[in-house]
Coordinates of C-alpha atoms and ligand atoms in Angstrom, one line a residue:
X1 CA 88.8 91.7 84.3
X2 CA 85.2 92.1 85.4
X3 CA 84.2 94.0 82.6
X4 CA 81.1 92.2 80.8
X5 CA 78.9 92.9 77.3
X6 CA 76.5 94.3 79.5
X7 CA 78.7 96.9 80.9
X8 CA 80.0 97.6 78.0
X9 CA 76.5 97.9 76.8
X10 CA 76.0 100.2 79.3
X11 CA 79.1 102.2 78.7
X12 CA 78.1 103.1 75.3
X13 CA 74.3 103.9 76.2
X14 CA 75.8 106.4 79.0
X15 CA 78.1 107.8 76.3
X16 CA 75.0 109.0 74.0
X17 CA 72.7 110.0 76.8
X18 CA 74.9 112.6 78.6
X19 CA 70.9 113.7 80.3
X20 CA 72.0 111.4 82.7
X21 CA 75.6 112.2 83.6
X22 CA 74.6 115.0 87.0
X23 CA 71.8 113.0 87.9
X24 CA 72.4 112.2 91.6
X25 CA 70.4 110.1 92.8
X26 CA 72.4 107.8 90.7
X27 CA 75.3 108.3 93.2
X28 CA 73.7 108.2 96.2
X29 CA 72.1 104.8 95.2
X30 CA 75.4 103.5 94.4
X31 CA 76.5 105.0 97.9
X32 CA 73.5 103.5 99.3
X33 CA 73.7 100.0 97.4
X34 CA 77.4 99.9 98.1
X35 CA 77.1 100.6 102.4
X36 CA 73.9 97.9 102.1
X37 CA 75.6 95.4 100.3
X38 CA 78.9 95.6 102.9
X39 CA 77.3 95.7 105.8
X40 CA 78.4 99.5 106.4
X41 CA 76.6 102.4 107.5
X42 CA 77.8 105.1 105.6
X43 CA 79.6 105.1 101.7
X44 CA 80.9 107.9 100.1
X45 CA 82.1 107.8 96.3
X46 CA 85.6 108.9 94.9
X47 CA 87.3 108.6 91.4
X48 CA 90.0 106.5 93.0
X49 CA 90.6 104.3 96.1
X50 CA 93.7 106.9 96.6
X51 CA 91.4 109.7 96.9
X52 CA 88.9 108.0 99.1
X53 CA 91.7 107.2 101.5
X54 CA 92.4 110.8 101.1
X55 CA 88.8 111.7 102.6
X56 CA 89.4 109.3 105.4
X57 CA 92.4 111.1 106.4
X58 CA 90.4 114.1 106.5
X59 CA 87.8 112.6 108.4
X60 CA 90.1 111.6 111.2
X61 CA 91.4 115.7 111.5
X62 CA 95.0 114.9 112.0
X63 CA 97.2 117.8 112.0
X64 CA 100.7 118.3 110.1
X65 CA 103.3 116.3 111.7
X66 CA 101.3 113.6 113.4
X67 CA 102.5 109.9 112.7
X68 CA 100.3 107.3 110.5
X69 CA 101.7 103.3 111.0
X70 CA 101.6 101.7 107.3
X71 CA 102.8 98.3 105.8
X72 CA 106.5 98.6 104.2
X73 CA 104.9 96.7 101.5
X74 CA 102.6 98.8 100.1
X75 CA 101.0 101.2 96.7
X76 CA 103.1 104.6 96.6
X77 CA 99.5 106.6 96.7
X78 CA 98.9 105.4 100.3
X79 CA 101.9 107.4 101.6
X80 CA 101.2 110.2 99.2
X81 CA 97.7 110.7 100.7
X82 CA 99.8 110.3 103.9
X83 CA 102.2 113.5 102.5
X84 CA 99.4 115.0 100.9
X85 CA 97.9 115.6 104.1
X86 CA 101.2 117.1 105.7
X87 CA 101.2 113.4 107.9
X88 CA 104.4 111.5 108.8
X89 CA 104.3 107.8 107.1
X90 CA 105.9 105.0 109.3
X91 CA 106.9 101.8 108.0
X92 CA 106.5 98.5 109.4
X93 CA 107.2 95.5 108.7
X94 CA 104.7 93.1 107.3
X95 CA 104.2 89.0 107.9
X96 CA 104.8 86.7 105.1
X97 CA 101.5 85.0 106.2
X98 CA 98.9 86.9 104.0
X99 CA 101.4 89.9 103.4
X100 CA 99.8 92.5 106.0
X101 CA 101.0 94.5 108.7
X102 CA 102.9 92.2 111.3
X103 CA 101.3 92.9 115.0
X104 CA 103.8 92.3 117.1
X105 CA 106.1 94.9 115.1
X106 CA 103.7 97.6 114.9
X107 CA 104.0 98.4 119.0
X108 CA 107.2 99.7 118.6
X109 CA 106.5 102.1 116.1
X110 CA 104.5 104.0 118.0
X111 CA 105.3 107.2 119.4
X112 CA 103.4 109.9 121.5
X113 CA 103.1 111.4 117.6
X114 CA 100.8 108.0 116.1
X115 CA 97.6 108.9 115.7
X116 CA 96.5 105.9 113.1
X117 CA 97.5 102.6 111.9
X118 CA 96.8 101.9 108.5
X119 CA 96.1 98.1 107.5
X120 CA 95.8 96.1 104.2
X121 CA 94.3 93.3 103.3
X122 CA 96.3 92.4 100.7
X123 CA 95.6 89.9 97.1
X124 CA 92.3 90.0 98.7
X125 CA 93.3 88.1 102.0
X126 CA 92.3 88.7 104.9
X127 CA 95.5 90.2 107.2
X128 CA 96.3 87.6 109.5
X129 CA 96.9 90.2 112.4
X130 CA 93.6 92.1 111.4
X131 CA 91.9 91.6 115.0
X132 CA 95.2 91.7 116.8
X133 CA 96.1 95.0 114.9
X134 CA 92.4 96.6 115.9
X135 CA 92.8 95.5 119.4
X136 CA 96.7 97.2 119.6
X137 CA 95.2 100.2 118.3
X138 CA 92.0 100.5 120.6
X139 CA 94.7 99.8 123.8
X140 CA 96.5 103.2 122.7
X141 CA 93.6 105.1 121.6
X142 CA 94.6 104.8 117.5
X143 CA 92.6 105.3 114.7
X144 CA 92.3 102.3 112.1
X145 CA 91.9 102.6 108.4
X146 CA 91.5 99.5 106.6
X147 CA 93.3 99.8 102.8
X148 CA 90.5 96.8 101.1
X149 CA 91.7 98.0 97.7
X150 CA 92.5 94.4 96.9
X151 CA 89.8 92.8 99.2
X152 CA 86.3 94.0 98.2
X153 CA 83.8 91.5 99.4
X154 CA 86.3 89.4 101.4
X155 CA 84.9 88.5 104.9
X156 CA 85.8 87.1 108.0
X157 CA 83.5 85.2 110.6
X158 CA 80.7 87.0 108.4
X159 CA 81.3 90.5 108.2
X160 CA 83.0 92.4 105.5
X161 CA 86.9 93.6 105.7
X162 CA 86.8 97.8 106.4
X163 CA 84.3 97.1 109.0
X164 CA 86.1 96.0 112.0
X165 CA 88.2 99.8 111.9
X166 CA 87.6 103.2 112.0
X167 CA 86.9 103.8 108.7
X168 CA 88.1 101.9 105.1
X169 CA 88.7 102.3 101.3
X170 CA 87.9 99.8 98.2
X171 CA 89.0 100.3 94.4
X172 CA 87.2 100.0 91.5
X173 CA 90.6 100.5 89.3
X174 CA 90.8 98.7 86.4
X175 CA 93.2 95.9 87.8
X176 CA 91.0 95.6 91.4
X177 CA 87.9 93.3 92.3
X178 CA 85.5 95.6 90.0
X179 CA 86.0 97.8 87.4
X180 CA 84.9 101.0 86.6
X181 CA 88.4 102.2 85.2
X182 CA 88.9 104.3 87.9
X183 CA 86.6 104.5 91.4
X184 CA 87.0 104.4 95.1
X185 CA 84.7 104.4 97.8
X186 CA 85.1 105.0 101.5
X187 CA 83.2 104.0 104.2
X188 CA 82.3 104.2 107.8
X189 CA 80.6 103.0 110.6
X190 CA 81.0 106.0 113.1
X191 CA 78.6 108.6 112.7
X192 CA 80.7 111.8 113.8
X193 CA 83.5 110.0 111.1
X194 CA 80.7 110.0 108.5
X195 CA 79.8 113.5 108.8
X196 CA 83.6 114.0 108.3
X197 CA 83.5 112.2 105.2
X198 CA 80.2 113.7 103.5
X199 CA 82.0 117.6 104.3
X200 CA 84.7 116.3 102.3
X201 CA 82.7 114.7 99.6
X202 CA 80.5 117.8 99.5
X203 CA 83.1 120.1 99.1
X204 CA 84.8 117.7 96.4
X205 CA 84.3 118.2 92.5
X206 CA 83.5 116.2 90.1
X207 CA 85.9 115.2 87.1
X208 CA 85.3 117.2 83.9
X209 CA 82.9 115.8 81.3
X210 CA 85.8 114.9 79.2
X211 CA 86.8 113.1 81.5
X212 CA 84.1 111.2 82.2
X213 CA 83.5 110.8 78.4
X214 CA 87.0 108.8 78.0
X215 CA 86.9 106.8 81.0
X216 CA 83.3 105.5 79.4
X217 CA 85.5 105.1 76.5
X218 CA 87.6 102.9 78.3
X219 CA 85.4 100.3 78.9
X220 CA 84.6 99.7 75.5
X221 CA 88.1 99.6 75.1
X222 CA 88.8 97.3 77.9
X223 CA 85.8 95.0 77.4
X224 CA 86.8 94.2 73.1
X225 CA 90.2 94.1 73.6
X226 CA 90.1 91.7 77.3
X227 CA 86.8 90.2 77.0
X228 CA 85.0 89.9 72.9
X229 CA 85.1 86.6 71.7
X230 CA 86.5 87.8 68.6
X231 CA 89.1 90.2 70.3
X232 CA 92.0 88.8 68.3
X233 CA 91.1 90.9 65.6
X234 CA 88.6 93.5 67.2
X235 CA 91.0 94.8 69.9
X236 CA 92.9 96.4 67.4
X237 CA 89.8 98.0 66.0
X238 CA 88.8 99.6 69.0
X239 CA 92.5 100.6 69.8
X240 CA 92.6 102.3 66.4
X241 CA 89.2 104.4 67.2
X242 CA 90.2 104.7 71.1
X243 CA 93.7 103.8 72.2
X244 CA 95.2 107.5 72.3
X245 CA 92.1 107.7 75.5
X246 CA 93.9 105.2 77.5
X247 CA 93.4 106.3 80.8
X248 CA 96.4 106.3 83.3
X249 CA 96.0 105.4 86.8
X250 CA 99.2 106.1 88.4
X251 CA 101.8 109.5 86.3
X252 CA 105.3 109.6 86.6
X253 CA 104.9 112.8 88.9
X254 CA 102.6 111.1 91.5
X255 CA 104.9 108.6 91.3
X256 CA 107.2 111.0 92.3
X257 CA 105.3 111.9 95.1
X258 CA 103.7 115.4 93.2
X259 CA 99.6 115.5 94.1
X260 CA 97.8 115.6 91.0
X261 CA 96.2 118.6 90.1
X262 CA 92.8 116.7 89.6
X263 CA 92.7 115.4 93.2
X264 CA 89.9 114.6 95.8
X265 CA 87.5 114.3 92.7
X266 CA 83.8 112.6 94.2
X267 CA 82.6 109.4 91.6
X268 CA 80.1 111.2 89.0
X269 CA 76.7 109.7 88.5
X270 CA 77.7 108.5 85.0
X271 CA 80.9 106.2 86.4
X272 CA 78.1 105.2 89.4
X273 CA 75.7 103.6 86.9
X274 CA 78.7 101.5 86.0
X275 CA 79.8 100.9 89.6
X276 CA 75.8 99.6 90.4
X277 CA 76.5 97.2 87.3
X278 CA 79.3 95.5 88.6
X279 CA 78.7 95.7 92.6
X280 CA 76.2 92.7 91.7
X281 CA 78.9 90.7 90.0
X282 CA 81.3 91.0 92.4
X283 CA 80.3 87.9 94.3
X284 CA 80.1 85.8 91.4
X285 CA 83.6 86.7 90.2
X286 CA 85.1 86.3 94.0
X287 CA 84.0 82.7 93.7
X288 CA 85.5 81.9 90.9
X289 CA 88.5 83.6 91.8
X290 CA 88.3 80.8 95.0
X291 CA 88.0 78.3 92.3
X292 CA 91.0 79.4 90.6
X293 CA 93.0 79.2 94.0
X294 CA 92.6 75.8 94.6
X295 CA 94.3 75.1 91.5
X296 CA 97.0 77.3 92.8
X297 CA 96.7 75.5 95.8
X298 CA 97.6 72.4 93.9
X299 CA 100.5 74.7 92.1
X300 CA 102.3 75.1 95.5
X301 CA 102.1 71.2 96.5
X302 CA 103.1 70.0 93.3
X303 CA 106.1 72.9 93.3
X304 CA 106.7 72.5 97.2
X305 CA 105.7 76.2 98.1
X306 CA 103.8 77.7 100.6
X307 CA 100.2 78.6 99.8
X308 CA 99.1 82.5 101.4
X309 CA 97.4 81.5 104.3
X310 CA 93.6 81.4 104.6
X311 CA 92.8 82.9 108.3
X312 CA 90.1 80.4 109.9
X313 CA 86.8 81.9 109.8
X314 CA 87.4 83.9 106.7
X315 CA 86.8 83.8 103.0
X316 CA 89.0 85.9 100.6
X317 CA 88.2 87.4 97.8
X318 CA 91.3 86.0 96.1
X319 CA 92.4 89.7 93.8
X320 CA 95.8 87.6 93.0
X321 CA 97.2 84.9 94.6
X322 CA 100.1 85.4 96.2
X323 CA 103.4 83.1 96.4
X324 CA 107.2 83.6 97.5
X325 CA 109.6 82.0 94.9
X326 CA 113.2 82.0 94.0
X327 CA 114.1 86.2 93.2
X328 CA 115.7 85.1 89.5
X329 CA 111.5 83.9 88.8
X330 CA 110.5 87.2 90.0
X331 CA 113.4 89.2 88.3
X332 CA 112.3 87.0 84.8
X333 CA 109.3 86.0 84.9
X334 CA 108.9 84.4 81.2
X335 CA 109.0 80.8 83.0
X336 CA 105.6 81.3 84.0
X337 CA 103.9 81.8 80.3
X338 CA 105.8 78.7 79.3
X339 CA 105.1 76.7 81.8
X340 CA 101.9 77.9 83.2
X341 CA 100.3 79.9 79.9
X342 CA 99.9 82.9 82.1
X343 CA 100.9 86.4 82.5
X344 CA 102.5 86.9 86.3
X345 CA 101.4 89.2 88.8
X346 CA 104.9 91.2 89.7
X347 CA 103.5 93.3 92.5
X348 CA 104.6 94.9 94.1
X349 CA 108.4 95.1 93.0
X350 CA 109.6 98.3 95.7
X351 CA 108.1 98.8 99.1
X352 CA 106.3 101.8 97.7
X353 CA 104.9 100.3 94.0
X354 CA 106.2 101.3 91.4
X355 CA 108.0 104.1 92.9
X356 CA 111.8 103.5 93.5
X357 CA 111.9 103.1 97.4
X358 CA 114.0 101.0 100.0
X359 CA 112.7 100.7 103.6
X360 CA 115.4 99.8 106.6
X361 CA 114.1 97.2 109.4
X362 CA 111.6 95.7 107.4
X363 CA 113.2 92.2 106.2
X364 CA 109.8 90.3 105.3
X365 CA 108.6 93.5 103.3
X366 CA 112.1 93.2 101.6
X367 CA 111.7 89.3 100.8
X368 CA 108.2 90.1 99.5
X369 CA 109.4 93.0 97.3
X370 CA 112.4 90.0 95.6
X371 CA 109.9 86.9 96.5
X372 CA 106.4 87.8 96.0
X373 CA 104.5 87.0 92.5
X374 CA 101.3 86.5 91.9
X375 CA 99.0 84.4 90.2
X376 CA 95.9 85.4 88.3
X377 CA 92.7 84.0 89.6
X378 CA 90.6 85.6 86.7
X379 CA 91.5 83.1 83.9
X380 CA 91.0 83.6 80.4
Ligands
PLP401 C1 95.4 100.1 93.9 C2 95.7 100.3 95.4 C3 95.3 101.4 96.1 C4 94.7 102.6 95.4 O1 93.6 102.4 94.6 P1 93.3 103.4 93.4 O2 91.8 103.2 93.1 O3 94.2 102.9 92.3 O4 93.6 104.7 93.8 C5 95.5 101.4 97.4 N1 96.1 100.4 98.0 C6 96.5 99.3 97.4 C7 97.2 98.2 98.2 C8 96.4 99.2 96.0 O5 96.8 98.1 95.4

């Protein structure tokens, strides 16, 4: 949780100055501070990585029908923006490496129908088939849109994931490398894709002032009851004056696959002035989330497991960190507060999190879905 005093500061000065809430030149310096600090061209702000993926699709002009290659390990908004967008999601199996798309599976999923492989990089690792998956696609002419929702800020031989594709989305969800409740941004390289992207963010609408009132809220909330030193007692305080506000990322219905009807919302000025805030922590926190993994490291040789594989030349940003166990320590996870003092990462617990999903001809996406935990690397 990367939510400080000083952002929460910031929350509550936003919250009684609403003067500032459609000022917008806030956004684009976020936008601008955000492409700068990623080495990208061109950012665009959304209210959720799951929207900005949502613009990239619309950058790329696919029509109805047209096939999209994805991970069968995976968020259940990625394929929704997929079915939002009338596209045909294909699932393929992943490596049990750094948990992204497997390269030498993805060839025969394609079809004179694929138009665009999507990649992760997953726990903030880089995908171990990231260069191999970029080259596949350039052979057959396929887009590539990089899902960095876990990754923000992780790099290999110098340059920042989402830059080696087409285009590429990062989160700012609560549970993601930064915070700012909810956000996304997406970002390009490619000119003609950008213009794309800023027709879609043009036309797009910002959330309702209410809106944008509670998820201010929310960080005050978040910040007393993750962060305050006296948060034993003053969590409950705040959760008496604003727990009812608790904004949800993910409803049952888009679980269920049903767009919500506040969808393809741009990131207002008033949730940018928070995003500025924590885009300069982000490094700070990513190395003490590497920190963190070396104890993990140490974890996996004292336990004899494998540790997620660090690609040479890269440095992850470490969201979670990843590890396959025994299926009865992912179906009960208790062991780990008793013996390790810390809540487990479960994710993701159906090839389509959280949604109730089963994928054929995908065995390592299926070990990861009854293997996989994860560690926290953001410790008390
Ligand atoms: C969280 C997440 C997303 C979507 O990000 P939101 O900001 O929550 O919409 C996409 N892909 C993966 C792998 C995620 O974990």
């Amino acid at each position: 949780m990367t939510l400080d005093s000083d952002d929460r500061e910031l929350a509550s000065q936003l919250l009684s100055n609403r003067g500032s809430w459609r000022d917008t030149q806030i956004a684009a310096d976020y936008e601008a501070s955000f492409a700068k600090w990623n080495g990208s061209r061109y950012a665009f702000a959304f209210m959720s990585g799951r929207e900005a993926l949502s613009a990239c699709i619309y950058s790329l002009n696919l029509q109805p029908g047209d096939e999209v290659i994805l991970p069968g390990y995976t968020c259940i908004v990625v394929p929704n923006a997929l079915q939002y967008a009338g596209l045909v999601a294909v699932f393929c199996d992943i490596e049990l490496d750094t948990y992204g798309l497997d390269a030498s599976q993805v060839e025969q999923k394609i079809t004179s129908r694929t138009r665009a492989i999507l990649i992760h990089h997953l726990y903030g690792l880089v995908a171990r088939d990231y260069e191999q998956t970029i080259e596949l696609a350039r052979r057959y002419g396929l887009k590539v849109i990089e899902d960095c929702a876990h990754a923000t800020g992780a790099e290999l031989n110098g340059l920042s994931v989402g830059n080696r594709g087409d285009l590429a989305f990062y989160s700012s969800e609560r549970s993601k490398i930064f915070n700012t409740i909810q956000g996304g941004i997406a970002v390009s390289n490619d000119s003609i894709l950008a213009q794309r992207l800023r027709e879609y963010h043009h036309l797009a609408e910002y959330p309702d002032n209410q809106h944008i009132e509670r998820q201010l809220q929310n960080v005050i909330l978040e910040y007393y009851s993750a962060k305050h030193p006296q948060r034993w007692w003053l969590a409950d305080v705040v959760n008496i004056l604003y727990g009812d506000k608790k904004v949800v990322s993910t409803t049952k219905e888009e679980e269920r696959g049903v767009r919500p009807k506040q969808y393809g919302r741009k990131m207002p000025p008033a949730v940018c002035a928070l995003a500025i805030n924590q885009l300069a922590k982000i490094q700070s926190y990513n190395e003490l989330r590497r920190t963190t993994a070396e104890k993990w490291n140490e974890w996996c040789s004292d336990n004899k497991h494998k540790p997620p594989t660090v690609v040479p030349g890269s440095v992850p940003a470490f969201l979670r960190y990843p590890v396959l166990v025994e299926p009865e320590r992912k179906s009960n996870t208790a062991w780990a507060l008793k013996d390790l003092g810390i809540t487990l990462g479960v994710w993701f617990l159906t090839n389509t999190h959280p949604a109730p999903s089963s994928i054929e001809n995908c065995p390592n996406a299926n070990k990861a879905v009854t293997e996989c935990i994860n560690f926290p690397c953001l410790l008390g």
